[in-house]
Coordinates of C-alpha atoms in Angstrom, one line a residue:
M173 CA 115.4 89.7 101.2
T174 CA 113.8 92.7 102.8
D175 CA 112.7 95.4 99.9
L176 CA 113.9 99.1 101.1
R177 CA 112.9 100.7 98.2
P178 CA 109.7 102.8 98.5
P179 CA 105.8 101.0 97.4
Q180 CA 105.3 101.5 93.8
M181 CA 101.6 103.2 93.8
N182 CA 102.0 104.8 90.7
R183 CA 102.2 102.3 88.5
K184 CA 99.3 101.8 86.2
L185 CA 100.6 98.4 84.8
D186 CA 100.6 96.7 88.9
L187 CA 96.5 96.9 89.5
Y188 CA 97.1 93.5 90.0
S189 CA 98.8 93.5 93.4
W190 CA 96.0 95.7 94.9
W191 CA 93.4 94.6 92.8
I192 CA 90.7 94.1 96.3
T193 CA 91.2 98.0 97.0
A194 CA 90.7 98.9 93.3
V195 CA 87.3 96.6 93.8
L196 CA 87.0 98.0 97.0
I197 CA 87.5 101.8 95.8
M198 CA 85.5 100.9 92.9
I199 CA 81.6 99.9 93.8
N200 CA 82.0 103.1 96.5
V201 CA 82.6 105.2 93.1
G202 CA 79.9 103.2 91.7
L203 CA 77.7 103.0 94.0
F204 CA 78.2 107.2 94.2
V205 CA 77.4 108.2 91.0
W206 CA 74.2 105.2 91.3
Q207 CA 73.1 107.2 94.1
I208 CA 73.5 110.4 91.9
M209 CA 71.7 108.6 89.0
H210 CA 69.3 108.3 90.6
G211 CA 68.1 112.1 92.1
V212 CA 70.9 112.0 94.7
D213 CA 72.7 115.8 95.2
A214 CA 76.2 115.2 94.8
S215 CA 76.8 118.5 97.4
N216 CA 74.9 117.4 99.6
P217 CA 72.6 114.8 100.2
T218 CA 69.2 114.5 102.2
T219 CA 68.6 112.1 105.7
A220 CA 66.2 110.8 103.9
D221 CA 68.3 110.0 100.9
A222 CA 71.6 108.9 103.6
I223 CA 68.2 106.6 105.1
Y224 CA 67.0 105.2 102.2
W225 CA 70.4 104.2 100.3
G226 CA 72.0 102.2 103.6
A227 CA 73.1 105.1 106.5
D228 CA 73.8 104.2 110.1
F229 CA 70.8 105.5 112.4
A230 CA 71.3 104.3 115.3
P231 CA 67.4 103.9 116.4
L232 CA 66.4 102.6 113.0
T233 CA 70.1 99.6 113.5
Y234 CA 69.3 98.3 117.0
L235 CA 65.8 97.9 116.8
E236 CA 65.1 97.2 113.3
Q237 CA 67.7 97.4 110.6
P238 CA 71.2 95.6 111.8
A239 CA 72.4 95.3 108.0
R240 CA 72.6 99.4 108.5
L241 CA 76.7 98.2 110.3
F242 CA 77.7 97.3 106.7
T243 CA 76.1 99.2 104.6
S244 CA 76.7 102.7 106.3
M245 CA 80.7 101.6 105.3
F246 CA 79.1 102.0 100.7
F247 CA 77.5 105.8 101.7
H248 CA 78.8 109.1 101.8
F249 CA 77.2 112.8 102.0
G250 CA 79.0 113.6 98.6
L251 CA 81.3 114.2 96.6
I252 CA 84.0 115.7 98.8
H253 CA 84.0 112.7 101.2
L254 CA 84.2 110.1 98.7
M255 CA 86.7 111.1 97.2
L256 CA 89.3 111.7 101.0
N257 CA 87.7 108.7 101.9
M258 CA 89.2 107.1 98.1
W259 CA 92.1 109.1 98.0
A260 CA 92.7 107.4 102.0
L261 CA 92.2 103.8 100.9
Y262 CA 94.2 104.1 98.2
V263 CA 97.6 105.1 99.6
F264 CA 96.6 102.9 102.9
G265 CA 94.8 99.6 100.7
N266 CA 98.0 99.6 98.2
I267 CA 100.2 99.2 100.4
A268 CA 97.9 96.7 103.2
E269 CA 97.0 95.1 100.0
Q270 CA 100.4 93.7 99.3
L271 CA 102.1 93.5 103.4
L272 CA 98.6 91.4 104.9
G273 CA 97.3 89.4 101.8
R274 CA 94.5 89.8 100.2
G275 CA 91.6 88.0 102.3
Y276 CA 92.7 88.6 105.4
Y277 CA 93.4 92.9 104.1
L278 CA 89.2 92.8 102.6
G279 CA 89.0 91.4 106.2
L280 CA 90.6 93.8 107.6
Y281 CA 88.4 96.4 106.3
I282 CA 85.5 95.3 106.5
L283 CA 85.8 93.6 110.8
A284 CA 87.0 97.9 111.0
G285 CA 84.4 98.8 108.8
L286 CA 82.2 97.2 112.1
A287 CA 84.0 97.4 115.1
G288 CA 83.7 101.7 113.8
S289 CA 79.7 101.5 113.8
L290 CA 79.6 99.6 116.9
L291 CA 81.7 102.0 119.0
S292 CA 80.0 104.7 117.4
G293 CA 76.1 102.7 118.5
Y294 CA 77.6 102.5 122.3
I295 CA 78.3 106.3 122.0
T296 CA 74.4 107.1 120.9
I297 CA 73.4 104.7 122.9
R298 CA 75.7 106.6 126.9
D299 CA 74.3 110.2 124.2
S300 CA 71.1 108.7 124.8
Y301 CA 71.5 108.1 128.1
A302 CA 72.0 111.9 129.2
L303 CA 69.1 112.9 127.2
L304 CA 67.1 111.4 129.3
E305 CA 68.5 113.5 132.0
N306 CA 68.4 116.5 130.0
F307 CA 67.3 117.9 126.9
D308 CA 70.4 119.0 124.8
P309 CA 69.9 118.7 120.8
S310 CA 73.3 117.8 120.2
L311 CA 73.1 114.2 122.5
L312 CA 70.3 113.3 119.5
P313 CA 71.1 110.3 117.3
H314 CA 72.8 111.7 114.0
V315 CA 73.0 109.7 111.2
G316 CA 76.7 108.4 110.0
A317 CA 77.9 106.8 107.0
G318 CA 80.9 106.8 104.5
A319 CA 84.6 104.4 104.7
S320 CA 86.0 106.2 106.9
G321 CA 85.9 103.5 109.6
A322 CA 88.0 101.2 107.9
V323 CA 90.0 102.9 106.0
M324 CA 91.2 104.3 109.2
G325 CA 91.6 100.4 109.9
L326 CA 94.6 100.0 107.7
G327 CA 96.1 103.3 109.0
G328 CA 96.0 101.6 112.3
A329 CA 97.3 98.3 111.5
L330 CA 99.9 99.6 109.2
T331 CA 101.1 102.4 112.2
I332 CA 101.1 99.0 114.0
L333 CA 103.4 97.7 112.4
A334 CA 105.5 100.4 111.5
I335 CA 106.2 100.6 115.6
L336 CA 107.3 96.9 115.2
P337 CA 110.3 95.4 114.3
A338 CA 110.5 94.5 109.9
L339 CA 110.1 91.5 110.0
P340 CA 112.9 89.6 107.9
R341 CA 110.7 89.4 103.9
Q342 CA 108.3 92.3 105.1
R343 CA 108.5 93.7 101.9
F344 CA 108.2 97.2 102.9
I345 CA 109.1 99.5 104.9
L346 CA 106.7 101.9 106.8
D347 CA 107.7 105.3 107.9
K348 CA 106.7 104.9 111.1
K349 CA 106.8 109.0 111.7
A350 CA 104.5 109.7 108.6
L351 CA 102.0 107.3 110.0
L352 CA 101.5 108.6 113.4
I353 CA 102.3 111.9 112.8
I354 CA 98.8 111.5 109.5
M355 CA 96.4 109.7 112.1
A356 CA 97.1 111.4 115.0
I357 CA 96.2 114.1 112.9
N358 CA 93.4 112.3 111.4
L359 CA 91.9 111.8 115.5
A360 CA 92.9 115.7 116.3
F361 CA 90.5 117.0 113.8
G362 CA 87.9 115.0 113.9
F363 CA 87.5 115.8 117.9
M364 CA 87.9 119.6 116.8
A365 CA 86.1 119.4 113.6
T366 CA 82.0 119.3 113.9
G367 CA 79.6 116.7 111.9
I368 CA 82.7 114.0 112.0
N369 CA 82.7 111.2 113.7
N370 CA 85.0 109.6 115.5
A371 CA 84.2 107.4 117.5
A372 CA 83.4 105.8 113.8
H373 CA 87.4 107.0 112.7
I374 CA 89.0 105.2 116.9
G375 CA 86.7 101.7 116.6
G376 CA 87.8 101.1 112.9
M377 CA 91.8 101.6 113.8
L378 CA 91.3 99.6 117.0
M379 CA 90.7 96.9 115.2
G380 CA 92.9 97.7 112.6
A381 CA 95.5 97.6 115.0
L382 CA 94.8 94.7 116.6
L383 CA 94.4 92.5 113.9
A384 CA 97.7 93.2 112.7
L385 CA 99.1 92.3 115.4
I386 CA 98.1 89.3 115.7
W387 CA 99.0 88.5 111.5
Y388 CA 102.9 90.2 113.0
V389 CA 102.1 87.2 115.1
G390 CA 101.9 84.8 113.2
Q391 CA 104.5 86.3 110.6
R392 CA 107.5 85.7 113.7
F393 CA 106.6 82.1 114.5
A394 CA 105.5 81.3 111.1
V395 CA 102.6 80.5 112.1
S396 CA 100.4 82.8 109.7
T397 CA 97.6 81.3 108.0
V398 CA 96.5 79.8 111.7
A399 CA 97.4 84.0 113.1
K400 CA 95.2 84.4 109.9
L401 CA 92.0 82.4 111.4
V402 CA 93.1 83.5 114.6
G403 CA 93.1 86.7 113.9
L404 CA 89.7 87.2 112.1
A405 CA 87.5 84.5 114.1
T406 CA 89.0 87.3 117.6
G407 CA 87.6 90.7 115.3
G408 CA 84.3 89.0 113.6
V409 CA 83.3 87.8 117.6
L410 CA 84.1 91.2 119.7
C411 CA 81.8 92.4 116.6
Y412 CA 79.3 90.0 117.4
L413 CA 80.1 90.5 121.5
A414 CA 79.7 94.7 121.0
Y415 CA 76.6 94.3 119.5
Q416 CA 75.2 92.0 121.6
Y417 CA 75.9 94.6 124.7
C418 CA 75.0 97.3 123.2
L419 CA 71.3 95.4 122.4
S420 CA 71.9 94.5 126.4
L421 CA 72.0 98.7 126.8
L422 CA 69.0 99.1 125.1
A423 CA 65.7 99.0 127.7
P424 CA 65.9 102.0 129.5
I425 CA 66.0 104.5 125.9
L426 CA 64.0 102.0 123.7
E427 CA 60.8 104.5 124.7
L428 CA 62.8 106.7 123.6
W429 CA 64.3 105.8 121.3
Q430 CA 61.2 104.2 119.4
H431 CA 59.7 107.1 119.7
I432 CA 62.5 109.5 117.7
L433 CA 62.1 106.3 115.1
M434 CA 58.4 107.6 114.5
Q435 CA 58.4 110.8 114.2
M436 CA 61.9 110.7 111.8
K437 CA 59.4 107.7 109.6
S438 CA 57.1 110.7 110.0
Q439 CA 59.7 113.2 109.1
L440 CA 61.4 111.2 106.1
N441 CA 57.6 109.4 104.8
L442 CA 59.6 106.8 105.1

């Protein structure tokens, strides 16, 4: 029977039902505290600190350290940035973990974060092409980080599940209108405000929506295990292909990026 009750997000003793989400929050908060203990400014980290702790800087990421596509998901630009992302992770993750199952939920979270980083990298490459033709400081590569791409993946997943007809044994009935409004506001704010990496939001959201759709089909046709494997494999292959595609675009801007990277290392004493 479908449970029509709203999710019980405030039951302190029900942590077991969303403990993966709790662990992700603790990792992010723990790393933030660890960084503060090592001298990072809690309200306004420097670019050097961000780079040191694994943030994404496209020339460095694609030319030398691709692991930053992943590590950048765990660095935040100050306490407010961290709090906003962790609150959203709690709200979305609490429900998504119980609906999707822990393994698939964790895979979706990571793949959505990677997809966000990859789309952000592609936009940076595109801007660098434009930079070759007309110098514009706003087109220079920026440092990016945060869990928002992965969190938007969870939001995208829940939104897709809210739009589709509820499954016979679906635990929660999702509020389609509320989710659509929340996602629209986040995307609109990302387009209007400066300093927000909306490409990461969109990339994460699209990956989350795709993997949720595959999961839904598996549930609908009683092939849940197969669908989960197909979903995670599909997400992994898409991320790999996107990464390889980005690498294939670097030749015309390679010299430019090497120069930018050399300057960045010199300025930050890296």
